[in-house]
Short mmCIF file of C-alpha atoms and ligand atoms in Angstrom, two decimals:
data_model
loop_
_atom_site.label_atom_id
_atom_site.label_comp_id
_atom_site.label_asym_id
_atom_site.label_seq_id
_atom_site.Cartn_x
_atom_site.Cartn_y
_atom_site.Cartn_z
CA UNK A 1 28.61 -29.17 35.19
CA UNK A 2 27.03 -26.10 36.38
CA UNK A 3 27.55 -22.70 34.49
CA UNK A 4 26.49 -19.14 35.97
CA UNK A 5 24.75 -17.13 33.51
CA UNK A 6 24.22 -13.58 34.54
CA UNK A 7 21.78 -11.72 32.65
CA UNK A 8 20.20 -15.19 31.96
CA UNK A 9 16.62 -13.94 31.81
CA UNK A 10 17.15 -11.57 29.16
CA UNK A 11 17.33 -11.88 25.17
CA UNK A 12 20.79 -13.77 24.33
CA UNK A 13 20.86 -14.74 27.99
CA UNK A 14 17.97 -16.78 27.43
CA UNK A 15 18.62 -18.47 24.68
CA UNK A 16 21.95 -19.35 25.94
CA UNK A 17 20.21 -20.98 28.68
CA UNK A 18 18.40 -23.30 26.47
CA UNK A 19 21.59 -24.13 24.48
CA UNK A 20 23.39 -24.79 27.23
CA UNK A 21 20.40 -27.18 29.03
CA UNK A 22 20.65 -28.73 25.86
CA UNK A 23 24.12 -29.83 25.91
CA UNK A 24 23.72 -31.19 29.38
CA UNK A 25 24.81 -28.67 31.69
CA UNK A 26 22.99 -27.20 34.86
CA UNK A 27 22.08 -23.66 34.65
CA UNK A 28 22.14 -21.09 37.02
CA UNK A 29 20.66 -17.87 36.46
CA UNK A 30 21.41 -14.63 37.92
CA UNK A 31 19.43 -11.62 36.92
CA UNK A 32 18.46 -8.15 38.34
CA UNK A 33 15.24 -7.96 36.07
CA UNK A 34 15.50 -4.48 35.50
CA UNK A 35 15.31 -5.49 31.82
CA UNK A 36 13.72 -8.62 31.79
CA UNK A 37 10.73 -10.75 33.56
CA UNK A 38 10.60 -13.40 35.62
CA UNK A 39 8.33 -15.19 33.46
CA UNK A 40 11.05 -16.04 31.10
CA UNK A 41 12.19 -18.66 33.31
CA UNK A 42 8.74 -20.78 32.48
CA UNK A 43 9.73 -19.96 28.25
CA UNK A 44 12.91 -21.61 28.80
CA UNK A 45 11.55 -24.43 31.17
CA UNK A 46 8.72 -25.28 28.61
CA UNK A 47 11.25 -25.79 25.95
CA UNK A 48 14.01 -27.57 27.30
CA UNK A 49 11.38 -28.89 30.28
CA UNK A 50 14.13 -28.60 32.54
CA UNK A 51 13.58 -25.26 35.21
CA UNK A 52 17.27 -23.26 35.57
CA UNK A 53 18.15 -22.26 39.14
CA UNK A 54 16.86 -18.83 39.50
CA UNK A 55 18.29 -16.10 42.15
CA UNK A 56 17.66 -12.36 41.91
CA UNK A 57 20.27 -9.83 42.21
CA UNK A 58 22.19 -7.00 41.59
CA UNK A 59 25.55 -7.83 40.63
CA UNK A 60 26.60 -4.23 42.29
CA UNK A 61 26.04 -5.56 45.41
CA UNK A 62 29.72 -7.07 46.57
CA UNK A 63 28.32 -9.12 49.06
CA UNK A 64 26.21 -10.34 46.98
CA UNK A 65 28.47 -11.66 45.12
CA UNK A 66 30.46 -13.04 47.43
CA UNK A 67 27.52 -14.93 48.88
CA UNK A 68 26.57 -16.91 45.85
CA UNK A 69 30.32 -17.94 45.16
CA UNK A 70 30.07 -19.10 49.32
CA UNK A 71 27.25 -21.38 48.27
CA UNK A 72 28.04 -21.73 44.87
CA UNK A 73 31.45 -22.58 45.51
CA UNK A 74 31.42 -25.39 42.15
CA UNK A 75 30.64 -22.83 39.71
CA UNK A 76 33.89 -22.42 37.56
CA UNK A 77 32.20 -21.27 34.66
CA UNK A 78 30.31 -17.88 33.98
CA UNK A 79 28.78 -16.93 30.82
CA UNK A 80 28.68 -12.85 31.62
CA UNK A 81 25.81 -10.84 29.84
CA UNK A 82 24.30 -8.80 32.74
CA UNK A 83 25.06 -5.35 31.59
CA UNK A 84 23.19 -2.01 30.86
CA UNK A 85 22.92 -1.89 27.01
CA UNK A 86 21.74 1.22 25.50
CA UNK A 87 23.75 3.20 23.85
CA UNK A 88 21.58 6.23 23.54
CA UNK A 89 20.59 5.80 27.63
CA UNK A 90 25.13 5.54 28.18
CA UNK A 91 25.09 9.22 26.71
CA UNK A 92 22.61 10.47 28.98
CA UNK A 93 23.79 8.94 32.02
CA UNK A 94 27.17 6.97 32.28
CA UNK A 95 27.77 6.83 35.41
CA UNK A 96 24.60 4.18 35.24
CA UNK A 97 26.66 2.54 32.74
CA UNK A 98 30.48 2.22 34.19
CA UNK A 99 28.61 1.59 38.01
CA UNK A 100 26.43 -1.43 36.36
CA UNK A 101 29.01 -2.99 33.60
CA UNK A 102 32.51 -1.86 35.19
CA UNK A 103 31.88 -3.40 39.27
CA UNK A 104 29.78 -6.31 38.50
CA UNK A 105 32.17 -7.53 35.78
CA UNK A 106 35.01 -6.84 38.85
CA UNK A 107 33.09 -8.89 41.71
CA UNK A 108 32.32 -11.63 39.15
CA UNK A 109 36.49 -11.31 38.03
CA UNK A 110 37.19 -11.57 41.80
CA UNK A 111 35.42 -14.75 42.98
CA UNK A 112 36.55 -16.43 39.89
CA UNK A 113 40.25 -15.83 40.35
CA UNK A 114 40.27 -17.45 44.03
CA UNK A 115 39.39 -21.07 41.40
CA UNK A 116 42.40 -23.00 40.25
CA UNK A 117 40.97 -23.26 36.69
CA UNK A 118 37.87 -20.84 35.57
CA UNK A 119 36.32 -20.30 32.69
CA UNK A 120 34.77 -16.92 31.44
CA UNK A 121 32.65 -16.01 28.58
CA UNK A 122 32.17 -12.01 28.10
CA UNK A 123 29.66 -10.54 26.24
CA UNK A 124 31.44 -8.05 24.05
CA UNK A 125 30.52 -6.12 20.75
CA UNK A 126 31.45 -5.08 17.37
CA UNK A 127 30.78 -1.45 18.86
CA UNK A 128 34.17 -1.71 19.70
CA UNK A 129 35.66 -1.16 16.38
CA UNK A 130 33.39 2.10 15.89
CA UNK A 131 33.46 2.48 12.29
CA UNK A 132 36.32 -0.12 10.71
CA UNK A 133 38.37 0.40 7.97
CA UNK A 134 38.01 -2.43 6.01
CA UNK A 135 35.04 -5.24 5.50
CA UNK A 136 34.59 -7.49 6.52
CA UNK A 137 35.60 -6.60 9.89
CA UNK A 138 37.98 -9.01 11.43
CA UNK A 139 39.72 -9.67 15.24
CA UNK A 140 42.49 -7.61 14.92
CA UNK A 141 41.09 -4.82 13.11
CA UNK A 142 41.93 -1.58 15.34
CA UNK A 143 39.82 -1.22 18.21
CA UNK A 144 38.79 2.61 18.38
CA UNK A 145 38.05 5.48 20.39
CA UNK A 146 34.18 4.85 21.85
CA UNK A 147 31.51 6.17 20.31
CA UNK A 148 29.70 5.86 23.37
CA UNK A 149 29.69 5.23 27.22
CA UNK A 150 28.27 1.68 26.70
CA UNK A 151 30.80 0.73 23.79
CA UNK A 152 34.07 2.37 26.31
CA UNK A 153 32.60 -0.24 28.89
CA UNK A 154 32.82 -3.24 26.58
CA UNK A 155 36.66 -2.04 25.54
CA UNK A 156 37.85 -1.12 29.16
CA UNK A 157 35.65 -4.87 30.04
CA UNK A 158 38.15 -6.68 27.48
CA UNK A 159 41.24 -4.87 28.60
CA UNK A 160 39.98 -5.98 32.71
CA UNK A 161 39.72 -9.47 31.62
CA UNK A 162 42.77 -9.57 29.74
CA UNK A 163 44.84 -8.24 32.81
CA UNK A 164 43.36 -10.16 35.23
CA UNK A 165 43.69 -13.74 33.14
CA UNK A 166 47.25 -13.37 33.12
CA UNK A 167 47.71 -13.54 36.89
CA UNK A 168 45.10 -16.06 37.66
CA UNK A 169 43.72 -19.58 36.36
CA UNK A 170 40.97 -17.72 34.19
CA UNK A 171 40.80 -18.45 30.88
CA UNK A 172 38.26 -16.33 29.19
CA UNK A 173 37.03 -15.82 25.48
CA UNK A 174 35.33 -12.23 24.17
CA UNK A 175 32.74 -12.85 21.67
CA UNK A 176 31.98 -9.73 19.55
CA UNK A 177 28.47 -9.53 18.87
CA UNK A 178 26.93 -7.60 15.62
CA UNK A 179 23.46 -7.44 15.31
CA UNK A 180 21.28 -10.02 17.20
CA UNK A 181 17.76 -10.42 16.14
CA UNK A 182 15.19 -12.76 15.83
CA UNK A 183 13.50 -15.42 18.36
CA UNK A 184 13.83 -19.20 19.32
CA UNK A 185 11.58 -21.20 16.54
CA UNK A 186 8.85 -22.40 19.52
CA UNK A 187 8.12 -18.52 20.56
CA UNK A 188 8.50 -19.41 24.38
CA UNK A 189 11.26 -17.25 24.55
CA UNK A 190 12.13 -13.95 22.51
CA UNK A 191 13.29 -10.27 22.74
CA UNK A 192 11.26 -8.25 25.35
CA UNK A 193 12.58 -4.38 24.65
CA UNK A 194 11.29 -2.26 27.40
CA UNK A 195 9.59 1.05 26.52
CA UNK A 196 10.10 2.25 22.58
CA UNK A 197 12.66 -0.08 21.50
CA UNK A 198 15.72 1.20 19.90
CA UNK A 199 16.68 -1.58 17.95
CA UNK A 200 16.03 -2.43 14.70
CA UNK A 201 14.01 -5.44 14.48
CA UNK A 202 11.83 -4.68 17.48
CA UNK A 203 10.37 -1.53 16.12
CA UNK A 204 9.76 -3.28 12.46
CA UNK A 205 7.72 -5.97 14.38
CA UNK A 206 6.16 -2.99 16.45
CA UNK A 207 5.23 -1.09 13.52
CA UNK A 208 3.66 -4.38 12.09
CA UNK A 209 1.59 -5.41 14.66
CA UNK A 210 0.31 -1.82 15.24
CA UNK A 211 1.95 -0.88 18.52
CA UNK A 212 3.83 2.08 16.29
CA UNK A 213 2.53 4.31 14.20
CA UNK A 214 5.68 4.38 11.65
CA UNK A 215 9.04 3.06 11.54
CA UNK A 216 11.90 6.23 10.74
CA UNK A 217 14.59 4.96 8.39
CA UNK A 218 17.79 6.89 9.49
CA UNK A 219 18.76 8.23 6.94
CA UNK A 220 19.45 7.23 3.79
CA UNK A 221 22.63 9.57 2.25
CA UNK A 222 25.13 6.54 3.95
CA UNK A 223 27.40 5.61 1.30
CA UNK A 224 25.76 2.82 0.25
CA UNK A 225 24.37 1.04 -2.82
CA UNK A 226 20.86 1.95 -1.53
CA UNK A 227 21.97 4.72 0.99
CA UNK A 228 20.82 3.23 4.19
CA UNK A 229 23.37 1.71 6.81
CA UNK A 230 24.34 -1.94 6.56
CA UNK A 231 24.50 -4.00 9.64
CA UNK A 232 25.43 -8.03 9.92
CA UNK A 233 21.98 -9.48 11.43
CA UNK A 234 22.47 -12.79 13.57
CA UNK A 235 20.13 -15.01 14.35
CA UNK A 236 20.00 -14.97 18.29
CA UNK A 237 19.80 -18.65 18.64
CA UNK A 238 23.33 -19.37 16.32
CA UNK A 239 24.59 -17.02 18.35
CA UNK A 240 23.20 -18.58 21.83
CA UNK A 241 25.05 -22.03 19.92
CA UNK A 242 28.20 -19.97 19.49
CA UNK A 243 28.45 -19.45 23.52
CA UNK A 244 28.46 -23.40 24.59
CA UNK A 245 30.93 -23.50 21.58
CA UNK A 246 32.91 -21.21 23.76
CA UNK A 247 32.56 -22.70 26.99
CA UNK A 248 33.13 -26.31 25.69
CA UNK A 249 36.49 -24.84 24.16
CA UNK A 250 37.43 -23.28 27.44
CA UNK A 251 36.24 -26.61 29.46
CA UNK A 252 38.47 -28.88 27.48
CA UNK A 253 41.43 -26.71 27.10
CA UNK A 254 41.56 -26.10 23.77
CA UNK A 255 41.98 -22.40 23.87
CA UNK A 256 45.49 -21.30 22.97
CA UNK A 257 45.77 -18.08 24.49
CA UNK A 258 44.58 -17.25 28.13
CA UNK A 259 42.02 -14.70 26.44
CA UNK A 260 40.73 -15.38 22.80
CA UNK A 261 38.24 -13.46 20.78
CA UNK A 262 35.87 -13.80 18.48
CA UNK A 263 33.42 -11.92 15.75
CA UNK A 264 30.43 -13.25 15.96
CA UNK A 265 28.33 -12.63 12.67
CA UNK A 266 27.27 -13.90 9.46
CA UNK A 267 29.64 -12.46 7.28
CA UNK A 268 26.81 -10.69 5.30
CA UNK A 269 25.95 -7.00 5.14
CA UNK A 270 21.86 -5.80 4.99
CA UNK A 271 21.38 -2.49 4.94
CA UNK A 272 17.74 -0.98 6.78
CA UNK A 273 15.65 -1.31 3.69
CA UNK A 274 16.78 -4.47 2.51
CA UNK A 275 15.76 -5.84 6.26
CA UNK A 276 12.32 -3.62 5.42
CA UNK A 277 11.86 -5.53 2.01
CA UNK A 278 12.92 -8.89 3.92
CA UNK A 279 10.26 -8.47 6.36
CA UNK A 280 7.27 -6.82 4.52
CA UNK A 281 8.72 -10.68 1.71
CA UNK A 282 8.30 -13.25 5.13
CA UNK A 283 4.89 -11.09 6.68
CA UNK A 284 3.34 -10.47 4.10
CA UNK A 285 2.73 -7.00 5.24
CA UNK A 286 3.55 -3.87 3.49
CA UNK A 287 5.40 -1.75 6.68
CA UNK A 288 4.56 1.72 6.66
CA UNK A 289 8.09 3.45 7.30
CA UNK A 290 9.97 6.92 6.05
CA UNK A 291 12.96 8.22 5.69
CA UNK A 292 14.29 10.48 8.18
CA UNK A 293 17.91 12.11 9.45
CA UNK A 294 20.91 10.06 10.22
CA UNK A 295 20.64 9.01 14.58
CA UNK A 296 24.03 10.43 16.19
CA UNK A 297 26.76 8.02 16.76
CA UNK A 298 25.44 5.75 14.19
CA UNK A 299 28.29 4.33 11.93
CA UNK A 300 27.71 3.34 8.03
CA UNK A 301 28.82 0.02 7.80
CA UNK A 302 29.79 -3.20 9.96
CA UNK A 303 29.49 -6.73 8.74
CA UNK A 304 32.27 -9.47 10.41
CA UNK A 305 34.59 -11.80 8.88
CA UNK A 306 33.86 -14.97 9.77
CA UNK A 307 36.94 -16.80 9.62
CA UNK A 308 38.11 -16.85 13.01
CA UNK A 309 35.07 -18.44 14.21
CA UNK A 310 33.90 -20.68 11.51
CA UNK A 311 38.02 -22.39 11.60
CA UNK A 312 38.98 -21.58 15.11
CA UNK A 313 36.49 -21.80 16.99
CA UNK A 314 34.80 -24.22 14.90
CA UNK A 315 31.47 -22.36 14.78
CA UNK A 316 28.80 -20.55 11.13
CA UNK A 317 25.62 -18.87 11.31
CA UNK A 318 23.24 -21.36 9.85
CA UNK A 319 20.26 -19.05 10.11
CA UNK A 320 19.14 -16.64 7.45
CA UNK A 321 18.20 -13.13 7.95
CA UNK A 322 14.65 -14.25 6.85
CA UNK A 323 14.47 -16.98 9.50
CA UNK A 324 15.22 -14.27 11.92
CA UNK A 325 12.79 -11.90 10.89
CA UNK A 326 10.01 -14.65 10.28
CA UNK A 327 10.81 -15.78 14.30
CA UNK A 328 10.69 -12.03 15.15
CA UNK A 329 7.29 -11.63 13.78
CA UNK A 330 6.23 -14.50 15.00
CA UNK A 331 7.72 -14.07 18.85
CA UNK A 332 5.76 -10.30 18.46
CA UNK A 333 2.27 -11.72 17.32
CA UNK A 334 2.44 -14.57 20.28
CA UNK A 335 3.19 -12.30 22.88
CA UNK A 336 0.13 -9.41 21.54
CA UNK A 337 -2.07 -12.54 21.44
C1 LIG B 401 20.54 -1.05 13.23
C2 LIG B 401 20.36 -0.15 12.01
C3 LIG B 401 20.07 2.16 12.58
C4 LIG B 401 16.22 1.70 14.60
C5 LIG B 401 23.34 -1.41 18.54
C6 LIG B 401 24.51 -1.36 19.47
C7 LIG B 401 25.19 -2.70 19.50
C8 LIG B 401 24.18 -3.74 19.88
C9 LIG B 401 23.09 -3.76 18.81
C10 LIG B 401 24.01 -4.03 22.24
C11 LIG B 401 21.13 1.16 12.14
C12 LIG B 401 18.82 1.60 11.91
C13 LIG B 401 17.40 1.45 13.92
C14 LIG B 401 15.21 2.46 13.95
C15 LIG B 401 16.59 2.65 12.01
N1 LIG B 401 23.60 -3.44 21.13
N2 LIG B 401 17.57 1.91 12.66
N3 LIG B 401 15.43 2.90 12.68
O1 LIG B 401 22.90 0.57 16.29
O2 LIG B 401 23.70 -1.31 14.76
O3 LIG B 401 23.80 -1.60 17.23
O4 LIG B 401 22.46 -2.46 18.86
O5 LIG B 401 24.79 -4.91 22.38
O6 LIG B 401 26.23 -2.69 20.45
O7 LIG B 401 25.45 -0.41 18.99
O8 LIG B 401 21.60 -1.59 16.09
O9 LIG B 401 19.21 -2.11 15.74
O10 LIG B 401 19.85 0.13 16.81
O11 LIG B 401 20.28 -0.24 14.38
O12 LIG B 401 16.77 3.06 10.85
O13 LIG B 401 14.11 2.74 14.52
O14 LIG B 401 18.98 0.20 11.91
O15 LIG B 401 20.33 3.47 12.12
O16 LIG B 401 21.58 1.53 10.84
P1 LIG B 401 23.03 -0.88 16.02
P2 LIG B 401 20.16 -0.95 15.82
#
């Protein structure tokens, strides 16, 4: 069976890819590479040593769109990550942001719904419940107001779907990311953050390897045991697993609502310097980092209940946050070699 990817060339995209080879399905790939390379098409060929189906494009472009459907006209399923992602970039300039994420996610809605049956896999996040309540955070906790451009265009992206599965044969399934980090265990494929990166993970392995002078710990007056925000770090490839999880539920009919979702995390909580002391423990490196004032928009705590997933959807994190970092580190040392 053949399954569109968009956004296949860039970090969970690309692992997804392999995942899905894996299983046995064909892979197409669309991808704009404004935020990835072309290149990671040969990482994900030399692991699986089977070469997706590659077209460029801007998923903006209605025609486009319309085109690939025209000759892709046996494609019912479409894993959907192609989206701008930064949330400090969404402040500066949404209209970047609701163009890119709002349209595409339209055109892609609007090819699908002309299929009897489709299936449709969003990329969604745990941005959407801004700062919860309670922990661990489950499905129905309250979604809330946006902190940001890029989280309002994951919420109004859920509420799209959800209207437009009810009037057509797509069946679609919202899978709320946390924290992704880490790199597939051969290093042929990993996270390639253009520019300074903003995440997390990135800069740590930055900072290690030299390419940054200093990592800044925002802030540490959080209310938390050690004062620094806690975040639920996934291992990218679990959650690459958790999307042909997804689609396989989808494919075989096993979803009981028209759209489902799903937190995808571990269930635990690290907060910055515990994922400091985790790396310098797997490196070996002491990290040279300080303490600096809170980033806007950033919220204390978010860790997922795992329930949902691990009984409904049948999938757990089986990767540690130390295999992530150790994949991180070794994903950033392969690719300043
Ligand atoms: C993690 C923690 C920072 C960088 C965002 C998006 C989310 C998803 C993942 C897209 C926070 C702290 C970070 C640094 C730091 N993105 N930090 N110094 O903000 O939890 O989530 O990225 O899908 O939707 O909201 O991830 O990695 O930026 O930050 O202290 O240089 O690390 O304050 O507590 P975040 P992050």
């Amino acid at each position: 069976m053949k399954i569109l990817i968009t956004g296949g060339l860039g970090f969970i995209g690309s692992h997804t890819a392999v995942e899905l080879q894996k299983e046995g399905f064909d892979v197409v790939i669309i991808d704009d590479l404004s935020n990835s390379s072309e290149k990671v098409l040969e990482g994900i060929t030399a692991i699986t040593g089977k070469k997706p189906i590659f077209e460029k494009m801007d998923l903006r472009d209605k025609k486009s769109v319309e085109d690939f459907f025209g000759k892709h006209n046996d494609i019912t399923g479409v894993i959907h990550f192609a989206a701008s992602k930064a949330v400090g970039e969404s402040v500066e300039n949404p209209l970047l942001y609701y163009e890119n994420n709002i349209s595409a996610l339209v055109y892609l809605l609007q090819q699908l719904q002309k299929k009897e049956k489709a299936q449709f896999i969003f990329s969604s996040s745990c941005t959407v419940y801004g700062q919860a309540e309670k922990m661990p955070i489950t499905e129905d906790a309250p979604v809330q107001q946006a902190m940001s451009p890029y989280g309002n265009t994951k919420q109004i992206g859920e509420e799209i779907i959800s209207d437009v599965a009810k009037v057509s044969g797509i069946n679609a399934i919202l899978l709320r990311y946390f924290n992704p980090v880490g790199a597939h265990e051969s290093v042929e494929i990993g996270e390639l953050p253009l520019g300074v990166p903003q995440n997390l993970i990135p800069f740590i392995t930055q900072t290690a390897i030299g390419l940054r002078e200093q990592l800044s710990v925002f802030g540490d007056d959080y209310p938390t045991p050690d004062g620094t925000a806690i975040r639920d770090y996934i291992h990218v490839v679990d959650l690459a697993k958790a999307h042909v999880t997804a689609l396989k539920r989808l494919i075989d009919s096993k979803n009981t609502d028209k759209v489902e979702v799903f937190n995808l995390g571990t269930g635990k909580g690290n907060s910055v310097l515990e994922v400091v002391k985790a790396f310098e423990k797997v490196s070996g490196k002491p990290l040279n980092y300080k303490i600096v004032g809170r980033r806007e928009g950033d919220i204390t705590e978010a860790y997922a209940d795992t329930t949902k997933a691990n009984d409904v959807l049948g999938w757990k994190a089986e990767l540690t946050l130390e295999d992530a970092l150790a994949s991180a580190w070794k994903w950033e040392q392969k690719i300043r070699s």
